[in-house]
PDB file of C-alpha atoms in Angstrom:
ATOM      1  CA  MET A   1      -5.526 -21.292  25.635  1.00  0.00           C
ATOM      2  CA  THR A   2      -2.877 -23.133  27.601  1.00  0.00           C
ATOM      3  CA  LYS A   3      -0.158 -22.066  29.990  1.00  0.00           C
ATOM      4  CA  TRP A   4       2.524 -23.068  27.267  1.00  0.00           C
ATOM      5  CA  ASP A   5       0.627 -20.495  25.002  1.00  0.00           C
ATOM      6  CA  LYS A   6       0.963 -17.974  27.640  1.00  0.00           C
ATOM      7  CA  ALA A   7       4.308 -18.661  28.242  1.00  0.00           C
ATOM      8  CA  LEU A   8       4.935 -18.500  24.202  1.00  0.00           C
ATOM      9  CA  ILE A   9       3.728 -15.019  24.397  1.00  0.00           C
ATOM     10  CA  ILE A  10       5.143 -13.619  27.312  1.00  0.00           C
ATOM     11  CA  LEU A  11       8.722 -14.670  25.715  1.00  0.00           C
ATOM     12  CA  VAL A  12       7.865 -13.152  22.317  1.00  0.00           C
ATOM     13  CA  ILE A  13       6.749  -9.632  24.052  1.00  0.00           C
ATOM     14  CA  THR A  14       9.665  -9.948  26.441  1.00  0.00           C
ATOM     15  CA  LEU A  15      12.190 -10.117  23.881  1.00  0.00           C
ATOM     16  CA  SER A  16      10.597  -7.720  21.678  1.00  0.00           C
ATOM     17  CA  ILE A  17      10.434  -5.074  24.423  1.00  0.00           C
ATOM     18  CA  LEU A  18      14.098  -5.841  25.357  1.00  0.00           C
ATOM     19  CA  ALA A  19      15.035  -5.648  21.838  1.00  0.00           C
ATOM     20  CA  MET A  20      12.955  -2.264  21.529  1.00  0.00           C
ATOM     21  CA  GLY A  21      14.856  -0.639  24.596  1.00  0.00           C
ATOM     22  CA  ALA A  22      18.261  -1.907  22.860  1.00  0.00           C
ATOM     23  CA  LEU A  23      17.720   0.120  19.957  1.00  0.00           C
ATOM     24  CA  ASN A  24      16.439   2.797  21.679  1.00  0.00           C
ATOM     25  CA  PHE A  25      19.530   2.920  24.011  1.00  0.00           C
ATOM     26  CA  PHE A  26      22.231   1.647  21.540  1.00  0.00           C
ATOM     27  CA  VAL A  27      21.178   2.281  18.114  1.00  0.00           C
ATOM     28  CA  TYR A  28      19.219   5.790  18.286  1.00  0.00           C
ATOM     29  CA  ALA A  29      21.270   7.151  21.200  1.00  0.00           C
ATOM     30  CA  HIS A  30      22.693  10.565  19.175  1.00  0.00           C
ATOM     31  CA  THR A  31      20.763  12.742  17.682  1.00  0.00           C
ATOM     32  CA  GLY A  32      22.150  12.779  13.409  1.00  0.00           C
ATOM     33  CA  THR A  33      23.283  15.320  11.221  1.00  0.00           C
ATOM     34  CA  THR A  34      22.495  14.211   7.591  1.00  0.00           C
ATOM     35  CA  VAL A  35      19.274  12.615   5.927  1.00  0.00           C
ATOM     36  CA  GLU A  36      19.710  10.040   2.995  1.00  0.00           C
ATOM     37  CA  ILE A  37      17.261   9.513   0.670  1.00  0.00           C
ATOM     38  CA  GLU A  38      17.326   6.178  -0.726  1.00  0.00           C
ATOM     39  CA  LEU A  39      14.664   5.316  -3.912  1.00  0.00           C
ATOM     40  CA  ASP A  40      14.530   1.427  -5.067  1.00  0.00           C
ATOM     41  CA  GLY A  41      17.281   0.565  -3.018  1.00  0.00           C
ATOM     42  CA  LYS A  42      19.733   3.525  -4.914  1.00  0.00           C
ATOM     43  CA  SER A  43      20.775   6.540  -3.176  1.00  0.00           C
ATOM     44  CA  TYR A  44      18.603   9.285  -4.183  1.00  0.00           C
ATOM     45  CA  ALA A  45      19.380  12.699  -2.392  1.00  0.00           C
ATOM     46  CA  LYS A  46      21.276  13.475   0.738  1.00  0.00           C
ATOM     47  CA  TYR A  47      21.019  16.755   2.413  1.00  0.00           C
ATOM     48  CA  GLU A  48      22.871  18.100   5.804  1.00  0.00           C
ATOM     49  CA  LEU A  49      20.030  19.235   8.289  1.00  0.00           C
ATOM     50  CA  ALA A  50      22.593  21.896   9.842  1.00  0.00           C
ATOM     51  CA  GLN A  51      22.438  23.889   6.270  1.00  0.00           C
ATOM     52  CA  ILE A  52      18.900  24.480   6.336  1.00  0.00           C
ATOM     53  CA  ASN A  53      17.731  27.654   7.290  1.00  0.00           C
ATOM     54  CA  SER A  54      14.117  27.325   7.604  1.00  0.00           C
ATOM     55  CA  GLY A  55      11.659  24.761   6.604  1.00  0.00           C
ATOM     56  CA  LYS A  56      12.658  23.170   3.121  1.00  0.00           C
ATOM     57  CA  SER A  57      10.467  20.321   1.685  1.00  0.00           C
ATOM     58  CA  ILE A  58      10.902  18.547  -1.767  1.00  0.00           C
ATOM     59  CA  GLU A  59       8.630  15.805  -3.597  1.00  0.00           C
ATOM     60  CA  ILE A  60      10.213  12.992  -4.991  1.00  0.00           C
ATOM     61  CA  ARG A  61       8.414  11.473  -7.762  1.00  0.00           C
ATOM     62  CA  SER A  62       8.611   7.822  -9.012  1.00  0.00           C
ATOM     63  CA  GLU A  63       6.738   5.789 -11.389  1.00  0.00           C
ATOM     64  CA  LEU A  64       5.004   3.946  -8.335  1.00  0.00           C
ATOM     65  CA  GLY A  65       3.947   7.355  -6.849  1.00  0.00           C
ATOM     66  CA  TYR A  66       5.116  10.719  -5.034  1.00  0.00           C
ATOM     67  CA  ASN A  67       5.845  11.797  -1.376  1.00  0.00           C
ATOM     68  CA  ILE A  68       6.408  15.116  -0.078  1.00  0.00           C
ATOM     69  CA  VAL A  69       9.680  15.411   2.287  1.00  0.00           C
ATOM     70  CA  ALA A  70      10.009  18.141   4.395  1.00  0.00           C
ATOM     71  CA  MET A  71      13.111  19.100   6.379  1.00  0.00           C
ATOM     72  CA  SER A  72      13.923  21.477   9.287  1.00  0.00           C
ATOM     73  CA  LYS A  73      17.059  22.029  11.298  1.00  0.00           C
ATOM     74  CA  ASP A  74      15.547  19.441  13.988  1.00  0.00           C
ATOM     75  CA  GLY A  75      14.441  16.594  11.816  1.00  0.00           C
ATOM     76  CA  VAL A  76      12.929  15.070   8.897  1.00  0.00           C
ATOM     77  CA  ARG A  77       9.197  13.803   8.095  1.00  0.00           C
ATOM     78  CA  VAL A  78       7.094  12.925   5.258  1.00  0.00           C
ATOM     79  CA  ILE A  79       3.906  15.274   4.971  1.00  0.00           C
ATOM     80  CA  ASP A  80       2.482  13.928   2.119  1.00  0.00           C
ATOM     81  CA  ALA A  81       1.958  11.024  -0.128  1.00  0.00           C
ATOM     82  CA  ASP A  82      -0.304   8.954  -2.599  1.00  0.00           C
ATOM     83  CA  CYS A  83       0.788   5.247  -1.023  1.00  0.00           C
ATOM     84  CA  PRO A  84      -2.609   3.681   0.024  1.00  0.00           C
ATOM     85  CA  ASP A  85      -1.996   3.314   3.713  1.00  0.00           C
ATOM     86  CA  LYS A  86      -0.103   6.580   4.288  1.00  0.00           C
ATOM     87  CA  LEU A  87       2.019   4.789   7.054  1.00  0.00           C
ATOM     88  CA  ASP A  88       5.431   7.243   6.200  1.00  0.00           C
ATOM     89  CA  VAL A  89       3.416  10.137   6.988  1.00  0.00           C
ATOM     90  CA  LEU A  90       2.156   8.506  10.290  1.00  0.00           C
ATOM     91  CA  GLN A  91       5.541   7.940  11.224  1.00  0.00           C
ATOM     92  CA  GLY A  92       5.924  11.562  11.792  1.00  0.00           C
ATOM     93  CA  LYS A  93       9.522  13.095  12.517  1.00  0.00           C
ATOM     94  CA  ILE A  94      12.862  11.546  13.021  1.00  0.00           C
ATOM     95  CA  ASN A  95      16.243  12.749  14.281  1.00  0.00           C
ATOM     96  CA  LYS A  96      18.091  10.310  15.762  1.00  0.00           C
ATOM     97  CA  ARG A  97      20.745   8.992  13.787  1.00  0.00           C
ATOM     98  CA  ASN A  98      20.067   5.158  12.589  1.00  0.00           C
ATOM     99  CA  GLN A  99      16.058   6.233  12.581  1.00  0.00           C
ATOM    100  CA  SER A 100      14.359   5.917   9.348  1.00  0.00           C
ATOM    101  CA  ILE A 101      10.959   6.334   7.311  1.00  0.00           C
ATOM    102  CA  ILE A 102       9.786   3.760   5.213  1.00  0.00           C
ATOM    103  CA  CYS A 103       7.364   4.171   2.366  1.00  0.00           C
ATOM    104  CA  LEU A 104       6.806   0.159   1.657  1.00  0.00           C
ATOM    105  CA  PRO A 105       5.055   0.651  -1.445  1.00  0.00           C
ATOM    106  CA  HIS A 106       7.306   3.565  -3.036  1.00  0.00           C
ATOM    107  CA  ARG A 107      10.356   1.599  -2.097  1.00  0.00           C
ATOM    108  CA  LEU A 108      11.471   4.817  -0.412  1.00  0.00           C
ATOM    109  CA  VAL A 109      13.633   5.087   2.559  1.00  0.00           C
ATOM    110  CA  ILE A 110      14.789   8.094   4.506  1.00  0.00           C
ATOM    111  CA  ARG A 111      17.527   7.610   6.932  1.00  0.00           C
ATOM    112  CA  ILE A 112      19.320   9.906   9.355  1.00  0.00           C
ATOM    113  CA  THR A 113      22.909   9.546   9.383  1.00  0.00           C
ATOM    114  CA  GLY A 114      26.360  11.382  10.842  1.00  0.00           C
ATOM    115  CA  GLY A 115      26.771  12.962  14.252  1.00  0.00           C
ATOM    116  CA  GLY A 116      27.049  11.668  17.480  1.00  0.00           C
ATOM    117  CA  GLY A 117      29.378   9.114  18.922  1.00  0.00           C
ATOM    118  CA  GLU A 118      32.109   7.376  17.706  1.00  0.00           C
ATOM    119  CA  THR A 119      31.040   3.819  16.912  1.00  0.00           C
ATOM    120  CA  ASP A 120      29.003   3.830  13.797  1.00  0.00           C
ATOM    121  CA  VAL A 121      26.605   0.548  13.588  1.00  0.00           C
ATOM    122  CA  THR A 122      26.458   1.027   9.391  1.00  0.00           C
ATOM    123  CA  THR A 123      30.340  -0.277   9.525  1.00  0.00           C
ATOM    124  CA  TYR A 124      29.931  -3.405  11.061  1.00  0.00           C
TER     125      TYR A 124
ATOM    126  CA  MET B   1      -4.118 -32.842  -5.452  1.00  0.00           C
ATOM    127  CA  SER B   2      -5.458 -35.405  -7.175  1.00  0.00           C
ATOM    128  CA  ARG B   3      -9.059 -35.913  -7.958  1.00  0.00           C
ATOM    129  CA  PRO B   4     -11.413 -36.754  -5.105  1.00  0.00           C
ATOM    130  CA  THR B   5     -13.212 -40.134  -6.017  1.00  0.00           C
ATOM    131  CA  ASN B   6     -14.974 -40.779  -2.497  1.00  0.00           C
ATOM    132  CA  SER B   7     -17.217 -38.540  -0.490  1.00  0.00           C
ATOM    133  CA  ALA B   8     -14.217 -37.869   2.172  1.00  0.00           C
ATOM    134  CA  GLY B   9     -12.118 -36.295  -0.302  1.00  0.00           C
ATOM    135  CA  ILE B  10     -14.949 -34.274  -1.976  1.00  0.00           C
ATOM    136  CA  ARG B  11     -16.087 -33.155   1.621  1.00  0.00           C
ATOM    137  CA  LYS B  12     -12.244 -32.252   1.869  1.00  0.00           C
ATOM    138  CA  LEU B  13     -12.331 -30.565  -1.419  1.00  0.00           C
ATOM    139  CA  THR B  14     -14.814 -28.626  -0.777  1.00  0.00           C
ATOM    140  CA  THR B  15     -14.316 -27.611   2.651  1.00  0.00           C
ATOM    141  CA  ILE B  16     -10.580 -26.227   1.576  1.00  0.00           C
ATOM    142  CA  ALA B  17     -12.623 -24.362  -1.115  1.00  0.00           C
ATOM    143  CA  MET B  18     -14.945 -22.842   1.458  1.00  0.00           C
ATOM    144  CA  LEU B  19     -12.273 -21.890   3.830  1.00  0.00           C
ATOM    145  CA  VAL B  20      -9.944 -20.176   0.852  1.00  0.00           C
ATOM    146  CA  SER B  21     -12.916 -18.094   0.219  1.00  0.00           C
ATOM    147  CA  LEU B  22     -13.142 -17.279   3.976  1.00  0.00           C
ATOM    148  CA  GLY B  23      -9.589 -16.017   3.795  1.00  0.00           C
ATOM    149  CA  ILE B  24      -9.934 -13.948   0.544  1.00  0.00           C
ATOM    150  CA  VAL B  25     -13.120 -12.425   1.681  1.00  0.00           C
ATOM    151  CA  LEU B  26     -11.330 -12.041   5.364  1.00  0.00           C
ATOM    152  CA  GLN B  27      -8.234 -10.476   3.867  1.00  0.00           C
ATOM    153  CA  ILE B  28     -10.385  -7.826   2.133  1.00  0.00           C
ATOM    154  CA  VAL B  29     -12.371  -6.906   5.311  1.00  0.00           C
ATOM    155  CA  GLU B  30      -9.292  -6.387   7.325  1.00  0.00           C
ATOM    156  CA  SER B  31      -8.006  -3.676   4.704  1.00  0.00           C
ATOM    157  CA  ILE B  32     -10.713  -1.842   4.982  1.00  0.00           C
ATOM    158  CA  VAL B  33     -10.956  -2.044   8.643  1.00  0.00           C
ATOM    159  CA  PRO B  34      -8.328   0.398   9.792  1.00  0.00           C
ATOM    160  CA  ILE B  35      -6.021  -0.698  12.893  1.00  0.00           C
ATOM    161  CA  PRO B  36      -4.921   1.835  14.913  1.00  0.00           C
ATOM    162  CA  VAL B  37      -0.763   1.043  14.949  1.00  0.00           C
ATOM    163  CA  ASN B  38       1.066   3.428  12.418  1.00  0.00           C
ATOM    164  CA  LEU B  39       3.801   0.827  11.693  1.00  0.00           C
ATOM    165  CA  PRO B  40       4.211  -0.579   7.992  1.00  0.00           C
ATOM    166  CA  GLY B  41       2.889  -4.353   8.121  1.00  0.00           C
ATOM    167  CA  GLY B  42       0.832  -3.796  11.123  1.00  0.00           C
ATOM    168  CA  LYS B  43      -2.398  -5.608  10.425  1.00  0.00           C
ATOM    169  CA  LEU B  44      -4.965  -7.710  11.990  1.00  0.00           C
ATOM    170  CA  GLY B  45      -4.168 -11.284   9.933  1.00  0.00           C
ATOM    171  CA  LEU B  46      -7.679 -11.963  10.238  1.00  0.00           C
ATOM    172  CA  ALA B  47      -7.162 -14.075   6.766  1.00  0.00           C
ATOM    173  CA  ASN B  48      -4.521 -16.373   8.981  1.00  0.00           C
ATOM    174  CA  ILE B  49      -8.337 -18.248  10.569  1.00  0.00           C
ATOM    175  CA  ALA B  50      -8.213 -20.176   7.303  1.00  0.00           C
ATOM    176  CA  THR B  51      -4.350 -21.413   7.022  1.00  0.00           C
ATOM    177  CA  VAL B  52      -5.000 -21.933  10.694  1.00  0.00           C
ATOM    178  CA  ILE B  53      -8.200 -24.313  10.504  1.00  0.00           C
ATOM    179  CA  VAL B  54      -7.044 -26.383   7.616  1.00  0.00           C
ATOM    180  CA  LEU B  55      -3.706 -27.045   9.309  1.00  0.00           C
ATOM    181  CA  PHE B  56      -5.583 -28.417  12.180  1.00  0.00           C
ATOM    182  CA  ILE B  57      -8.278 -30.425  10.666  1.00  0.00           C
ATOM    183  CA  PHE B  58      -6.063 -31.657   7.237  1.00  0.00           C
ATOM    184  CA  ASP B  59      -2.481 -31.639   6.962  1.00  0.00           C
ATOM    185  CA  TRP B  60       0.486 -29.012   5.856  1.00  0.00           C
ATOM    186  CA  ARG B  61      -0.107 -29.822   2.179  1.00  0.00           C
ATOM    187  CA  SER B  62      -3.699 -28.889   2.170  1.00  0.00           C
ATOM    188  CA  ALA B  63      -2.754 -25.582   4.546  1.00  0.00           C
ATOM    189  CA  LEU B  64       0.100 -24.723   1.573  1.00  0.00           C
ATOM    190  CA  LEU B  65      -2.407 -24.963  -0.712  1.00  0.00           C
ATOM    191  CA  VAL B  66      -4.606 -22.347   0.863  1.00  0.00           C
ATOM    192  CA  ALA B  67      -2.018 -20.197   2.273  1.00  0.00           C
ATOM    193  CA  VAL B  68      -0.710 -19.499  -1.423  1.00  0.00           C
ATOM    194  CA  LEU B  69      -3.942 -19.387  -3.130  1.00  0.00           C
ATOM    195  CA  ARG B  70      -5.746 -17.022  -0.660  1.00  0.00           C
ATOM    196  CA  SER B  71      -2.990 -14.648  -0.859  1.00  0.00           C
ATOM    197  CA  PHE B  72      -2.548 -14.687  -4.575  1.00  0.00           C
ATOM    198  CA  LEU B  73      -6.176 -14.748  -5.152  1.00  0.00           C
ATOM    199  CA  GLY B  74      -6.726 -12.040  -2.172  1.00  0.00           C
ATOM    200  CA  SER B  75      -4.053  -9.757  -3.364  1.00  0.00           C
ATOM    201  CA  MET B  76      -5.092 -10.003  -7.057  1.00  0.00           C
ATOM    202  CA  LEU B  77      -8.770  -9.084  -6.021  1.00  0.00           C
ATOM    203  CA  TYR B  78      -7.428  -6.433  -3.586  1.00  0.00           C
ATOM    204  CA  GLY B  79      -4.238  -4.910  -2.845  1.00  0.00           C
ATOM    205  CA  GLY B  80      -2.319  -5.184  -6.068  1.00  0.00           C
ATOM    206  CA  VAL B  81       0.891  -6.914  -7.723  1.00  0.00           C
ATOM    207  CA  SER B  82       3.080  -5.157  -5.393  1.00  0.00           C
ATOM    208  CA  ALA B  83       1.215  -6.405  -2.417  1.00  0.00           C
ATOM    209  CA  MET B  84       1.279  -9.853  -3.313  1.00  0.00           C
ATOM    210  CA  ILE B  85       4.939 -10.981  -3.106  1.00  0.00           C
ATOM    211  CA  TYR B  86       4.663  -9.556   0.869  1.00  0.00           C
ATOM    212  CA  SER B  87       1.066 -11.883   1.331  1.00  0.00           C
ATOM    213  CA  VAL B  88       2.420 -14.760  -0.390  1.00  0.00           C
ATOM    214  CA  SER B  89       6.045 -14.918   1.101  1.00  0.00           C
ATOM    215  CA  GLY B  90       4.355 -14.026   4.522  1.00  0.00           C
ATOM    216  CA  SER B  91       1.679 -16.293   4.442  1.00  0.00           C
ATOM    217  CA  VAL B  92       3.768 -19.104   3.155  1.00  0.00           C
ATOM    218  CA  ILE B  93       6.569 -18.859   5.787  1.00  0.00           C
ATOM    219  CA  SER B  94       3.734 -18.404   8.595  1.00  0.00           C
ATOM    220  CA  MET B  95       2.259 -21.669   7.293  1.00  0.00           C
ATOM    221  CA  ALA B  96       5.845 -23.666   7.589  1.00  0.00           C
ATOM    222  CA  VAL B  97       6.110 -22.154  10.974  1.00  0.00           C
ATOM    223  CA  MET B  98       2.690 -23.088  12.164  1.00  0.00           C
ATOM    224  CA  SER B  99       2.852 -26.539  10.861  1.00  0.00           C
ATOM    225  CA  LEU B 100       6.216 -26.820  12.763  1.00  0.00           C
ATOM    226  CA  PHE B 101       4.717 -26.076  15.936  1.00  0.00           C
ATOM    227  CA  MET B 102       1.502 -28.118  15.140  1.00  0.00           C
ATOM    228  CA  ARG B 103       3.922 -31.182  14.819  1.00  0.00           C
ATOM    229  CA  PHE B 104       6.082 -30.972  17.570  1.00  0.00           C
ATOM    230  CA  GLY B 105       3.872 -28.757  20.459  1.00  0.00           C
ATOM    231  CA  LYS B 106       0.048 -29.812  19.535  1.00  0.00           C
ATOM    232  CA  GLN B 107       0.158 -31.540  23.274  1.00  0.00           C
ATOM    233  CA  HIS B 108       1.147 -28.166  24.882  1.00  0.00           C
ATOM    234  CA  LEU B 109      -0.029 -25.571  22.554  1.00  0.00           C
ATOM    235  CA  SER B 110      -3.591 -24.392  21.692  1.00  0.00           C
ATOM    236  CA  LEU B 111      -4.445 -22.708  18.612  1.00  0.00           C
ATOM    237  CA  VAL B 112      -3.742 -19.410  19.986  1.00  0.00           C
ATOM    238  CA  GLY B 113       0.196 -19.999  20.938  1.00  0.00           C
ATOM    239  CA  ILE B 114       0.429 -21.860  17.202  1.00  0.00           C
ATOM    240  CA  SER B 115      -1.506 -18.716  15.548  1.00  0.00           C
ATOM    241  CA  VAL B 116       0.451 -15.982  17.346  1.00  0.00           C
ATOM    242  CA  MET B 117       4.126 -17.751  16.256  1.00  0.00           C
ATOM    243  CA  GLY B 118       2.423 -17.790  12.751  1.00  0.00           C
ATOM    244  CA  SER B 119       1.774 -13.844  13.064  1.00  0.00           C
ATOM    245  CA  VAL B 120       5.101 -13.307  14.381  1.00  0.00           C
ATOM    246  CA  PHE B 121       6.719 -15.234  11.333  1.00  0.00           C
ATOM    247  CA  HIS B 122       4.572 -13.665   8.942  1.00  0.00           C
ATOM    248  CA  ASN B 123       5.767 -10.245   9.805  1.00  0.00           C
ATOM    249  CA  THR B 124       9.331 -11.608   9.898  1.00  0.00           C
ATOM    250  CA  ALA B 125       8.665 -12.793   6.252  1.00  0.00           C
ATOM    251  CA  GLN B 126       7.319  -9.335   5.235  1.00  0.00           C
ATOM    252  CA  VAL B 127      10.145  -7.578   6.946  1.00  0.00           C
ATOM    253  CA  THR B 128      12.777  -9.839   4.870  1.00  0.00           C
ATOM    254  CA  VAL B 129      11.033  -9.426   1.565  1.00  0.00           C
ATOM    255  CA  ALA B 130      11.091  -5.768   2.333  1.00  0.00           C
ATOM    256  CA  ALA B 131      14.956  -5.574   3.414  1.00  0.00           C
ATOM    257  CA  LEU B 132      15.538  -7.488   0.222  1.00  0.00           C
ATOM    258  CA  ILE B 133      13.465  -5.073  -2.162  1.00  0.00           C
ATOM    259  CA  LEU B 134      14.577  -2.285  -0.352  1.00  0.00           C
ATOM    260  CA  ASN B 135      18.032  -3.596  -0.427  1.00  0.00           C
ATOM    261  CA  ASN B 136      18.457  -2.096   3.339  1.00  0.00           C
ATOM    262  CA  LEU B 137      18.834  -3.850   6.318  1.00  0.00           C
ATOM    263  CA  TRP B 138      17.465  -1.203   8.804  1.00  0.00           C
ATOM    264  CA  ILE B 139      13.607  -2.367   7.912  1.00  0.00           C
ATOM    265  CA  TYR B 140      14.461  -5.162  10.513  1.00  0.00           C
ATOM    266  CA  SER B 141      14.516  -2.410  13.308  1.00  0.00           C
ATOM    267  CA  TYR B 142      10.896  -2.630  12.762  1.00  0.00           C
ATOM    268  CA  LEU B 143      10.598  -6.322  14.040  1.00  0.00           C
ATOM    269  CA  PRO B 144      10.330  -5.758  17.796  1.00  0.00           C
ATOM    270  CA  ALA B 145       7.330  -3.764  17.601  1.00  0.00           C
ATOM    271  CA  LEU B 146       5.923  -5.715  15.038  1.00  0.00           C
ATOM    272  CA  ALA B 147       6.503  -8.583  16.822  1.00  0.00           C
ATOM    273  CA  ILE B 148       4.088  -7.527  19.679  1.00  0.00           C
ATOM    274  CA  VAL B 149       1.657  -6.420  17.653  1.00  0.00           C
ATOM    275  CA  ALA B 150       1.638 -10.272  15.875  1.00  0.00           C
ATOM    276  CA  CYS B 151       1.348 -11.407  19.340  1.00  0.00           C
ATOM    277  CA  VAL B 152      -1.713  -9.409  20.009  1.00  0.00           C
ATOM    278  CA  THR B 153      -3.347  -9.782  16.671  1.00  0.00           C
ATOM    279  CA  GLY B 154      -2.415 -13.939  16.652  1.00  0.00           C
ATOM    280  CA  MET B 155      -3.847 -14.102  19.961  1.00  0.00           C
ATOM    281  CA  PHE B 156      -7.551 -12.561  18.763  1.00  0.00           C
ATOM    282  CA  THR B 157      -7.357 -14.947  15.381  1.00  0.00           C
ATOM    283  CA  GLY B 158      -6.315 -17.950  17.675  1.00  0.00           C
ATOM    284  CA  LEU B 159      -9.281 -17.313  20.036  1.00  0.00           C
ATOM    285  CA  ALA B 160     -11.387 -17.011  16.995  1.00  0.00           C
ATOM    286  CA  ALA B 161      -9.693 -20.167  15.399  1.00  0.00           C
ATOM    287  CA  ASN B 162     -10.193 -22.194  18.433  1.00  0.00           C
ATOM    288  CA  THR B 163     -13.803 -21.412  18.547  1.00  0.00           C
ATOM    289  CA  LEU B 164     -14.729 -22.415  15.216  1.00  0.00           C
ATOM    290  CA  VAL B 165     -12.662 -25.730  15.700  1.00  0.00           C
ATOM    291  CA  LYS B 166     -14.714 -26.409  18.673  1.00  0.00           C
ATOM    292  CA  TYR B 167     -18.034 -25.403  16.955  1.00  0.00           C
ATOM    293  CA  ARG B 168     -18.168 -26.286  13.579  1.00  0.00           C
ATOM    294  CA  PHE B 169     -15.264 -29.013  12.438  1.00  0.00           C
ATOM    295  CA  LYS B 170     -15.207 -31.186  15.436  1.00  0.00           C
ATOM    296  CA  SER B 171     -17.109 -33.823  13.279  1.00  0.00           C
ATOM    297  CA  GLU B 172     -14.463 -33.638  10.702  1.00  0.00           C
ATOM    298  CA  LYS B 173     -11.632 -34.656  12.672  1.00  0.00           C
TER     299      LYS B 173
END
């Protein structure tokens, strides 16, 4: 391992940490209000978190498999799925605007939108 | 690749075939070994060792052959068709980036740095494919975290490849 190797690794890690910091600071700064679910690149369902009284769970089933999505006032998470690695379950609960849970094998994207400050990155 | 007629050509062919099978085995092994990172796409990338070594001892054409064959056959055996597009695109882009770094930075970088860049661009390619399939650019927000994981895993594969090249393949050059 040469000093150039180390410099390259440090450069990549520094850039990544800066990008993660920027994401947390600017993009995930506000709590969202709406859950948008997309399946295979198309809009599937939309829920307002404020309108969910107690826990609500829905099952999203496609020819690729199923995911069970649990929603409450304070966020959304995937509680069960039949994808091989269950990364969507591991990602836990999200509630900040622009955060998302993605299940690649089932082509499922759950994203939080709405609420918070006046600038919305999605409009760019 | 043309049909080899001399012993050097046959030696190259068998070395490449051996490294393709090494890559496939490593790909299967790493899908069994769990990695404690709950990120889509975060994995060890052990199979990259095969591509790095071929790139080091032969040329980019052989490395492209190994990258495509390894990921294609590996996902056929284990992983399935939907994983194949991620695997093939990732390993081809990673090979291309590594061959550029190998060509222009060989006097400064060891296989560690080259393999780290390969891993980072492997993930970049996979994130790009995911963004295209899901029609959602937000997937790029996973890239910084994935790049950090790639630095660590790329370092391990690079060190392994360094060691292997040092002890086994020195005579081939």
